[in-house]
Coordinates of C-alpha atoms in Angstrom, one line a residue:
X2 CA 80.5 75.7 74.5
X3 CA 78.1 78.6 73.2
X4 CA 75.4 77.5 76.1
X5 CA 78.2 77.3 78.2
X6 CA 79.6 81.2 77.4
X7 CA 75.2 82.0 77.0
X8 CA 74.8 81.0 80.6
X9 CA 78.1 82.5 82.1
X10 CA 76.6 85.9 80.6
X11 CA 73.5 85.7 82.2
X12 CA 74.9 84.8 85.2
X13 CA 77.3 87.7 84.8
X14 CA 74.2 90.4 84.3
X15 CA 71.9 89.1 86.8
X16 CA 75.5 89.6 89.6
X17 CA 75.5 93.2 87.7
X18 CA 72.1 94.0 87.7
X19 CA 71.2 92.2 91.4
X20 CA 73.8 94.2 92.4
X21 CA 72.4 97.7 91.3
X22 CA 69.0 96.8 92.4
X23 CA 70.9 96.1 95.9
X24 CA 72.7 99.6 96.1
X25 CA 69.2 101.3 94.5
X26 CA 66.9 99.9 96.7
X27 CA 68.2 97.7 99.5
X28 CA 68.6 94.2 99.6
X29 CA 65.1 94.1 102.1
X30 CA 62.6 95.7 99.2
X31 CA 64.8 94.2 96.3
X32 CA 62.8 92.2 94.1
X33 CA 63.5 89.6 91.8
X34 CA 61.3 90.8 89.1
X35 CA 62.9 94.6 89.3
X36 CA 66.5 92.5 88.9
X37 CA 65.7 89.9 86.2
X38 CA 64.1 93.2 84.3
X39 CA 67.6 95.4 85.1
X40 CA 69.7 91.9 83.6
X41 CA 67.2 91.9 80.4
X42 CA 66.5 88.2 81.3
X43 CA 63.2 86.7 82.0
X44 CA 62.0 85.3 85.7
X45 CA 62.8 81.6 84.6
X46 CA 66.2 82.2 84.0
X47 CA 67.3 83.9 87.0
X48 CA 65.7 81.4 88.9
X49 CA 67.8 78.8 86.8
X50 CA 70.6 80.3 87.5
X51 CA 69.6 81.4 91.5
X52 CA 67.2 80.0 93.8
X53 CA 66.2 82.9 95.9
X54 CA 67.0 86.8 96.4
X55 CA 69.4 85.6 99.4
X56 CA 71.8 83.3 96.6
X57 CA 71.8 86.3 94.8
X58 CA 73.2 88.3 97.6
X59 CA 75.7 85.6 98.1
X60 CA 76.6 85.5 94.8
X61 CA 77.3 89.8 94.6
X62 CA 79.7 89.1 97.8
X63 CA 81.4 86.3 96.4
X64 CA 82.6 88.4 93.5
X65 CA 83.1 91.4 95.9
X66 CA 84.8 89.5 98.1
X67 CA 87.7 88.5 94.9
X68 CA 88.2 92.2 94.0
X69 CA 89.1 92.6 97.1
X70 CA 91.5 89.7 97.3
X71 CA 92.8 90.6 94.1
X72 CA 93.5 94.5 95.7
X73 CA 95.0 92.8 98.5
X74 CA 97.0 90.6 96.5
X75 CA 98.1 93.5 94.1
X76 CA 99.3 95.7 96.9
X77 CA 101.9 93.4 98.0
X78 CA 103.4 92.6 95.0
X79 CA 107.3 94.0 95.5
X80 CA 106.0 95.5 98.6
X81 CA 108.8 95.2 100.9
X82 CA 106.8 97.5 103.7
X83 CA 103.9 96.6 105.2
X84 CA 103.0 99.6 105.9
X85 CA 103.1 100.8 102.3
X86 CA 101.2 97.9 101.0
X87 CA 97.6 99.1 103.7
X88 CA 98.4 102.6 101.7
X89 CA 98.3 101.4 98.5
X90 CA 95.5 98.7 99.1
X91 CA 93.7 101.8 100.8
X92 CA 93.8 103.4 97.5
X93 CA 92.9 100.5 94.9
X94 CA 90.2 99.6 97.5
X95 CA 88.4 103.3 97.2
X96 CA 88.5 104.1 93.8
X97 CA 87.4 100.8 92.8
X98 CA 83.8 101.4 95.6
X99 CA 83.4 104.4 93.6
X100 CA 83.2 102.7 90.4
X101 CA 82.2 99.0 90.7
X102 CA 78.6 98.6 91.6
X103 CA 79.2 95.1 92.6
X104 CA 82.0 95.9 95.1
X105 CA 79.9 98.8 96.7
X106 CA 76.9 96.8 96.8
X107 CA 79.1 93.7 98.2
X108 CA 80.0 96.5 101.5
X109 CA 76.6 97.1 101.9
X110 CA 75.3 93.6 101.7
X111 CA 77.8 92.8 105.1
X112 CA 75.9 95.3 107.3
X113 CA 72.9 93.0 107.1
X114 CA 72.1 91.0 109.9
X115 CA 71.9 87.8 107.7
X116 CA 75.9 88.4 106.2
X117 CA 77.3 89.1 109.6
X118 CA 76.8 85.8 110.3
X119 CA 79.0 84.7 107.7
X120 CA 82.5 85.9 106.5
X121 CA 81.9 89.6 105.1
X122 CA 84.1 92.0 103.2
X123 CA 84.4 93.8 106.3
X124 CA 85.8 90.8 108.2
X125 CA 88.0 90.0 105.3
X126 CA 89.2 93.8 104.9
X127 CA 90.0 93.8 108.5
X128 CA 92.2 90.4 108.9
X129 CA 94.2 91.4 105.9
X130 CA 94.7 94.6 107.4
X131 CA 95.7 93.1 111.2
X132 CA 98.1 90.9 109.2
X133 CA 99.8 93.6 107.6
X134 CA 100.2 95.9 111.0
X135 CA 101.5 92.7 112.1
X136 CA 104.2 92.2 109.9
X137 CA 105.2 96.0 110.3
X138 CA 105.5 95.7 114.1
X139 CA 107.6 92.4 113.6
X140 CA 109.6 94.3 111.4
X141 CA 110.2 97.4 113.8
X142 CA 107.8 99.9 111.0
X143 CA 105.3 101.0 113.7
X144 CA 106.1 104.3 115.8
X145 CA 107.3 104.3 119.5
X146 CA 104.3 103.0 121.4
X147 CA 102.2 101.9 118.9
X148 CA 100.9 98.4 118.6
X149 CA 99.8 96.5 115.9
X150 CA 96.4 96.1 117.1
X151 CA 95.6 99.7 117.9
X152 CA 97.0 100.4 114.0
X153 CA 94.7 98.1 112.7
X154 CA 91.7 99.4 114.1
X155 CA 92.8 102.8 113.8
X156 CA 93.1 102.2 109.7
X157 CA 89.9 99.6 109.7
X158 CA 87.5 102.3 111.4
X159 CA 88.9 105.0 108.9
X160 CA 88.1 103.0 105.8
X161 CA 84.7 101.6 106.9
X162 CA 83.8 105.1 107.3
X163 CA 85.0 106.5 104.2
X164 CA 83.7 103.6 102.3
X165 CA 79.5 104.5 104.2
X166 CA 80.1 108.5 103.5
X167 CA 81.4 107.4 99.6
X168 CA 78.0 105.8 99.4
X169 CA 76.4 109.4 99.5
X170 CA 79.1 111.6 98.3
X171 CA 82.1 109.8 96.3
X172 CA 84.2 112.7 97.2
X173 CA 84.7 110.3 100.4
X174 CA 86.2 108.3 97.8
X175 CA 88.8 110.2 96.0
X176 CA 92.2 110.4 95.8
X177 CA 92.9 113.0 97.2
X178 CA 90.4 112.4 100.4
X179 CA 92.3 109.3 100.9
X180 CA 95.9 110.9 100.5
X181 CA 94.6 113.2 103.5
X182 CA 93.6 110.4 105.5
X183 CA 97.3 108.9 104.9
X184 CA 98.7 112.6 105.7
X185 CA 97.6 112.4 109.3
X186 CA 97.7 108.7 109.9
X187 CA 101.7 107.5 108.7
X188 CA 103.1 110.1 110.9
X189 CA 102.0 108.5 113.8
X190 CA 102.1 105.3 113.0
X191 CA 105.3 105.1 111.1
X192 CA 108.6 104.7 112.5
X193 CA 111.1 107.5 111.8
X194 CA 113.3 105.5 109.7
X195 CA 110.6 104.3 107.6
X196 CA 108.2 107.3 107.8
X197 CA 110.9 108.7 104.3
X198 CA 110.0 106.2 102.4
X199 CA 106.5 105.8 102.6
X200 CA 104.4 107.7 99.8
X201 CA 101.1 109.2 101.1
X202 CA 99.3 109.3 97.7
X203 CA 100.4 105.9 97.1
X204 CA 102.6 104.2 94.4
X205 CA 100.2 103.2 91.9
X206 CA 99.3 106.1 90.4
X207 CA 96.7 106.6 87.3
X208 CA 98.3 107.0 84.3
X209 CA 100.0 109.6 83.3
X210 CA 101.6 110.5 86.6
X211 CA 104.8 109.8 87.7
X212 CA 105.5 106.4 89.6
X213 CA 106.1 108.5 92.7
X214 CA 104.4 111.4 92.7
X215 CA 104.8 113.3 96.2
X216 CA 102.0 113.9 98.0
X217 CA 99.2 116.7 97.8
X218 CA 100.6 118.6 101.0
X219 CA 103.9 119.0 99.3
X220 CA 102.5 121.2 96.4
X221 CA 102.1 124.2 98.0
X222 CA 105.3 124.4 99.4
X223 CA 106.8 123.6 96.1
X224 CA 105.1 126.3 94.9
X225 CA 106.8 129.0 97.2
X226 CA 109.6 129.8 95.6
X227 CA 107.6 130.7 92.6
X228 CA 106.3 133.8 94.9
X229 CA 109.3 134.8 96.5
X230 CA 111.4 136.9 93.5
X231 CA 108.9 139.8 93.9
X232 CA 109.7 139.7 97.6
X233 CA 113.5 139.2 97.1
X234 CA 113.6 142.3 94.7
X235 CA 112.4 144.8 97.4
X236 CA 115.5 144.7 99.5
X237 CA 117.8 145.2 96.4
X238 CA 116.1 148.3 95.6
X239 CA 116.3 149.5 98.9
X240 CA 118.9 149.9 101.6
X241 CA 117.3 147.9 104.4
X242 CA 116.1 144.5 104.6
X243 CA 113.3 145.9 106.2
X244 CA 112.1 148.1 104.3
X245 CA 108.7 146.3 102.6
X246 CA 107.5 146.5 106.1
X247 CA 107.6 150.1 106.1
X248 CA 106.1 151.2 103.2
X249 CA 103.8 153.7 104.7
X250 CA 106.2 156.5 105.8
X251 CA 107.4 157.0 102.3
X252 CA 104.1 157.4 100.9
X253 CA 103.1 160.1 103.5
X254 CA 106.7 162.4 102.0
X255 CA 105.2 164.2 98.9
X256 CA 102.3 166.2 101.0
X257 CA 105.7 167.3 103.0
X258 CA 107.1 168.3 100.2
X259 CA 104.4 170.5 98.5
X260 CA 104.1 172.5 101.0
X261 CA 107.5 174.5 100.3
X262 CA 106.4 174.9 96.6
X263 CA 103.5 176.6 97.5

């Protein structure tokens, strides 16, 4: 049993440290040495555990590939719309690239001649998403004239291109990027009916926010009211309604009225 945990650690740090190595260098001038050094493991063992640079690689997208299911597979728990569960996927899916090396390195690995070959996280991002817009549309979520296909890609192209600009500025990656993103997006692709209930910002929120939390753009107009009393007082001080839009008049009265003093 100790061997047995022993060997699952190692395994563990040569997935971490491959994966780094990976995101640091690239998977072409990645070498073995430069990993099993990163892991704190000698040569011998990381060829115990993999055979070659290219197992390693499929090892990092095998456990990129299950935090991706398990995003997937999180969204749609008491997800009644489908359209909710690609926003809140969405979400999960970009803050976890901008903190789990593994992941990010797993998105990188499927641009590689060699992975698109096989079943990428790309491939596997995209079918889950085509599924989804394919429930919506069943269900009558999508807008007037939109199919599911053309929402899929639409969504698919967005998030591979956050998730390549988040490699080089995690900004990409933010909450707040990807709340934009949902702010032009849902309102044509939504449905009327459904386009109330849908939360741009997404319902699983960090902690310490409220479960629904409106989105960024509502804010500002929130905070409106908070400057309107100085505008409001104007016209009770005054006889017109007008009268803050002609302020200049009045201050051009006291050189009128010196002149009879002097």
């Amino acid at each position: 049993m100790v061997k047995q945990e022993r060997a699952a650690r190692t395994r563990h740090a040569l997935i971490q440290a491959a994966a780094a190595v990976f995101a640091e260098d690239g998977f072409t001038t990645a070498s073995l040495s430069t990993i099993s050094r990163r892991a704190g493991v000698s040569n011998g063992a990381l060829h115990f555990h993999f055979a070659s640079k290219h197992a390693l690689a499929q090892a990092v997208t095998a456990e990129a590939a299950r935090t991706v299911r398990r995003i997937t597979d999180r969204a749609q728990e008491d997800r009644a719309h489908s359209l909710q569960c690609v926003v809140d996927a969405t979400h999960d899916l970009m803050s976890r690239l901008a903190d789990d090396i593994v992941l990010r390195a797993g998105f990188e690995l499927a641009a590689l001649p060699a992975q698109r070959r096989e079943s990428s996280l790309r491939t596997q991002w995209q079918h889950w998403v085509e599924d989804s817009f394919r429930r919506a549309e069943h269900s009558g979520s999508l807008a007037r004239g939109v199919s599911w296909a053309d929402g899929a890609r639409v969504v698919v192209a967005a998030t591979a291109g956050f998730e390549v600009l988040g490699a080089g500025d995690v900004s990409w990656l933010s909450r707040t990027s990807v709340t934009r993103l949902w702010e032009v997006l849902l309102p044509r692709l939504a449905g009327p009916a459904g386009q109330a209930n849908l939360v741009c910002a997404g319902t699983r929120h960090p902690p310490g926010l409220p479960a629904h939390q409106p989105p960024a753009h509502e804010h500002p107009s929130r905070e409106l009211p908070a400057q309107e009393p100085p505008v409001q007082e104007l016209p009770a001080r005054g006889s017109a309604a007008q009268e803050p839009r002609v302020q200049e008049p009045p201050a051009q009265e006291p050189p009128v009225r010196t002149r009879p003093g002097q």
